[in-house]
Amino acid sequence: MAFCNVALFILIVPVAVLASEIERGSSIQTGQSLKADEILISPGKTFGFGFVNDTGAPGKLNVAIRVRSVETIIWTATALKGVTANAQLVLNEAQGLFVLDNGVAQVIVSCKSSNCSGVRLDMQDDGNLVLKHSNNSVLWQSFDLPTDTLLQDQVFKGRQALISGRYSLQMTDVSAQLIFLAAPELKNLTSYWTIPQNLPSSSTGSNNSTSQSS
């Protein structure tokens, strides 16, 4: 892992971008869509959101957020199965945010239990992709579903995980302990950093490495 002024990466994934891209501004509204060759750009132009080549499925696409200056993926729609170049990202009131590919829809954010009337999808300057109402209340955001990267000022909450291949970084429910976990065995949990009790405000933590088995 390495720290930089933009993000904390478990795995740096270079982006296989499409040959040509059309910038669509920083947001789309209900009733609009994003084609495979179109991207949303954060106002400061640091981050882009759109379709990229799926490195795990040759010839297929996925949707992702990337740091444009280094063309590095920082978030992907992990539940999305690879789609073709005919795919579109659609935002509507009935289904929410979904990818439509040759008549088949894969939902990213469902509106079955929420009111999606008048919502918009924003690519923000902090790297957060946010689905919000007209009053700016948040319906969904990518910061709540991190994949393999934690951005600067992004809050890492309990029960979230950073996942890269077979490995993940998680926080336990006890002592706010960070756990390095190897999957799919899920047997040997290696704890490499724990927040000490009575932590002084000037301290940064301890590097007490221990191993435990479940």
CSV table of C-alpha atoms in Angstrom, one decimal, residues 30-211:
chain,number,residue,atom,x,y,z
A,30,THR,CA,-33.4,11.7,-14.5
A,31,GLY,CA,-34.4,10.6,-18.0
A,32,GLN,CA,-30.9,11.0,-19.3
A,33,SER,CA,-28.3,8.3,-20.2
A,34,LEU,CA,-24.6,7.9,-20.8
A,35,LYS,CA,-23.3,6.0,-23.8
A,36,ALA,CA,-20.2,3.8,-23.8
A,37,ASP,CA,-18.1,6.6,-25.4
A,38,GLU,CA,-19.3,9.3,-23.0
A,39,ILE,CA,-17.9,10.3,-19.6
A,40,LEU,CA,-18.8,12.5,-16.6
A,41,ILE,CA,-16.0,14.8,-15.5
A,42,SER,CA,-15.7,16.3,-12.0
A,43,PRO,CA,-15.8,20.1,-12.1
A,44,GLY,CA,-12.0,20.3,-11.4
A,45,LYS,CA,-11.4,17.6,-14.1
A,46,THR,CA,-9.5,15.3,-11.7
A,47,PHE,CA,-12.0,12.4,-11.9
A,48,GLY,CA,-13.9,10.8,-14.6
A,49,PHE,CA,-16.8,8.3,-14.6
A,50,GLY,CA,-17.9,6.2,-17.4
A,51,PHE,CA,-17.3,2.9,-19.3
A,52,VAL,CA,-13.8,1.3,-19.4
A,53,ASN,CA,-12.5,-1.9,-20.8
A,54,ASP,CA,-13.1,-4.7,-18.2
A,55,THR,CA,-9.6,-6.2,-17.5
A,56,GLY,CA,-11.3,-9.3,-16.1
A,57,ALA,CA,-13.5,-10.0,-19.1
A,58,PRO,CA,-11.7,-9.3,-22.4
A,59,GLY,CA,-13.9,-7.6,-25.0
A,60,LYS,CA,-16.3,-6.4,-22.3
A,61,LEU,CA,-16.9,-3.1,-20.5
A,62,ASN,CA,-17.5,-2.0,-16.9
A,63,VAL,CA,-18.3,1.3,-15.4
A,64,ALA,CA,-15.7,2.9,-13.2
A,65,ILE,CA,-14.4,6.1,-11.6
A,66,ARG,CA,-10.8,6.9,-12.5
A,67,VAL,CA,-8.1,9.5,-11.7
A,68,ARG,CA,-7.7,11.1,-15.2
A,69,SER,CA,-4.1,12.4,-14.8
A,70,VAL,CA,-2.7,8.9,-14.2
A,71,GLU,CA,-5.6,6.9,-15.8
A,72,THR,CA,-6.1,4.8,-12.7
A,73,ILE,CA,-9.3,3.2,-11.5
A,74,ILE,CA,-10.4,4.0,-8.0
A,75,TRP,CA,-13.9,2.6,-8.0
A,76,THR,CA,-15.9,0.0,-10.0
A,77,ALA,CA,-19.4,-1.3,-10.1
A,78,THR,CA,-18.4,-4.7,-8.8
A,79,ALA,CA,-21.8,-6.3,-9.2
A,80,LEU,CA,-21.9,-5.4,-12.9
A,81,LYS,CA,-21.2,-8.2,-15.3
A,82,GLY,CA,-19.2,-7.2,-18.4
A,83,VAL,CA,-21.3,-5.4,-21.1
A,84,THR,CA,-20.7,-4.6,-24.7
A,85,ALA,CA,-20.0,-1.3,-26.5
A,86,ASN,CA,-23.7,-1.0,-27.2
A,87,ALA,CA,-24.4,-0.5,-23.5
A,88,GLN,CA,-25.8,2.7,-21.9
A,89,LEU,CA,-25.9,3.9,-18.4
A,90,VAL,CA,-29.5,5.0,-17.7
A,91,LEU,CA,-31.1,7.1,-14.9
A,92,ASN,CA,-34.8,7.0,-14.6
A,93,GLU,CA,-37.5,7.2,-12.0
A,94,ALA,CA,-38.8,3.7,-12.4
A,95,GLN,CA,-35.6,1.6,-12.1
A,96,GLY,CA,-33.0,4.1,-10.8
A,97,LEU,CA,-29.5,3.9,-12.1
A,98,PHE,CA,-28.8,0.9,-14.3
A,99,VAL,CA,-26.8,-0.3,-17.3
A,100,LEU,CA,-28.8,-1.3,-20.4
A,101,ASP,CA,-27.1,-3.6,-22.8
A,102,ASN,CA,-29.0,-5.1,-25.8
A,103,GLY,CA,-32.2,-5.0,-23.9
A,104,VAL,CA,-30.8,-6.5,-20.6
A,105,ALA,CA,-30.7,-4.2,-17.6
A,106,GLN,CA,-28.3,-4.5,-14.7
A,107,VAL,CA,-29.3,-2.3,-11.8
A,108,ILE,CA,-26.6,-0.3,-9.9
A,109,VAL,CA,-29.0,1.7,-7.7
A,110,SER,CA,-32.6,0.6,-7.4
A,111,CYS,CA,-35.5,3.0,-6.8
A,112,LYS,CA,-38.0,0.4,-5.8
A,113,SER,CA,-37.9,1.5,-2.2
A,114,SER,CA,-36.9,5.1,-2.8
A,115,ASN,CA,-38.3,8.2,-4.6
A,116,CYS,CA,-36.1,8.8,-7.7
A,117,SER,CA,-38.2,11.6,-9.0
A,118,GLY,CA,-36.0,14.5,-10.1
A,119,VAL,CA,-32.7,12.9,-9.0
A,120,ARG,CA,-29.3,13.6,-10.6
A,121,LEU,CA,-26.0,11.8,-10.7
A,122,ASP,CA,-23.0,14.0,-9.9
A,123,MET,CA,-19.3,13.2,-10.3
A,124,GLN,CA,-17.8,15.4,-7.5
A,125,ASP,CA,-14.4,17.0,-7.1
A,126,ASP,CA,-13.6,14.7,-4.1
A,127,GLY,CA,-14.0,11.6,-6.2
A,128,ASN,CA,-17.4,10.7,-4.8
A,129,LEU,CA,-20.1,9.7,-7.3
A,130,VAL,CA,-23.4,10.8,-5.8
A,131,LEU,CA,-27.0,10.2,-6.7
A,132,LYS,CA,-28.9,13.1,-5.0
A,133,HIS,CA,-32.3,14.8,-4.9
A,134,SER,CA,-33.0,18.3,-6.0
A,135,ASN,CA,-32.6,19.5,-2.4
A,136,ASN,CA,-29.1,17.9,-2.4
A,137,SER,CA,-30.0,15.1,0.0
A,138,VAL,CA,-28.0,12.0,-0.9
A,139,LEU,CA,-29.8,8.9,-2.1
A,140,TRP,CA,-26.7,6.9,-2.9
A,141,GLN,CA,-22.9,7.5,-3.1
A,142,SER,CA,-19.9,5.5,-4.1
A,143,PHE,CA,-18.0,6.5,-0.9
A,144,ASP,CA,-20.4,4.1,0.9
A,145,LEU,CA,-19.3,1.2,-1.3
A,146,PRO,CA,-15.5,1.4,-1.6
A,147,THR,CA,-13.8,-1.2,-3.9
A,148,ASP,CA,-10.0,-1.3,-3.7
A,149,THR,CA,-9.2,2.4,-3.0
A,150,LEU,CA,-9.8,4.8,-0.2
A,151,LEU,CA,-9.6,8.5,-1.2
A,152,GLN,CA,-8.3,11.4,0.9
A,153,ASP,CA,-11.0,12.5,3.4
A,154,GLN,CA,-13.2,9.5,2.6
A,155,VAL,CA,-14.5,7.9,5.8
A,156,PHE,CA,-13.8,4.1,6.2
A,157,LYS,CA,-16.7,2.8,8.2
A,158,GLY,CA,-17.3,-0.5,10.1
A,159,ARG,CA,-18.5,-3.4,7.9
A,160,GLN,CA,-17.0,-1.8,4.9
A,161,ALA,CA,-14.0,-3.5,3.1
A,162,LEU,CA,-11.3,-2.6,0.6
A,163,ILE,CA,-11.0,-5.6,-1.7
A,164,SER,CA,-8.3,-6.5,-4.3
A,165,GLY,CA,-8.5,-9.9,-5.8
A,166,ARG,CA,-8.2,-12.5,-3.0
A,167,TYR,CA,-7.4,-9.9,-0.3
A,168,SER,CA,-9.4,-7.4,1.7
A,169,LEU,CA,-8.9,-4.8,4.4
A,170,GLN,CA,-11.7,-4.7,7.0
A,171,MET,CA,-12.5,-3.2,10.3
A,172,THR,CA,-13.7,-5.6,13.1
A,173,ASP,CA,-16.5,-4.7,15.5
A,174,VAL,CA,-14.1,-5.0,18.4
A,175,SER,CA,-11.5,-2.4,19.2
A,176,ALA,CA,-11.8,-0.8,15.8
A,177,GLN,CA,-9.2,-3.3,14.7
A,178,LEU,CA,-8.1,-3.4,11.0
A,179,ILE,CA,-7.8,-6.9,9.6
A,180,PHE,CA,-6.0,-8.1,6.5
A,181,LEU,CA,-8.0,-11.0,5.2
A,182,ALA,CA,-7.2,-13.6,2.5
A,183,ALA,CA,-10.1,-15.1,0.6
A,184,PRO,CA,-11.6,-17.5,-0.2
A,185,GLU,CA,-10.2,-19.5,2.7
A,186,LEU,CA,-11.4,-16.9,5.2
A,187,LYS,CA,-9.6,-18.8,8.0
A,188,ASN,CA,-6.4,-16.9,8.8
A,189,LEU,CA,-7.0,-13.3,9.7
A,190,THR,CA,-3.8,-11.2,10.1
A,191,SER,CA,-4.2,-8.1,12.2
A,192,TYR,CA,-1.4,-5.7,11.5
A,193,TRP,CA,-2.7,-2.5,13.1
A,194,THR,CA,-4.9,-1.8,16.1
A,195,ILE,CA,-6.1,1.5,17.5
A,196,PRO,CA,-4.8,1.6,21.1
A,197,GLN,CA,-7.1,2.3,24.0
A,198,ASN,CA,-6.9,5.9,25.5
A,199,LEU,CA,-5.3,7.1,22.3
A,200,PRO,CA,-3.7,10.5,22.7
A,201,SER,CA,-4.8,13.1,20.1
A,202,SER,CA,-1.3,13.4,18.8
A,203,SER,CA,-0.8,9.6,18.3
A,204,THR,CA,-1.3,7.7,15.1
A,205,GLY,CA,-1.6,4.2,16.4
A,206,SER,CA,0.5,1.1,17.0
A,207,ASN,CA,2.1,-1.4,14.7
A,208,ASN,CA,1.4,-4.5,16.9
A,209,SER,CA,1.3,-7.4,14.4
A,210,THR,CA,-0.6,-10.5,15.6
A,211,SER,CA,-2.3,-13.4,14.0
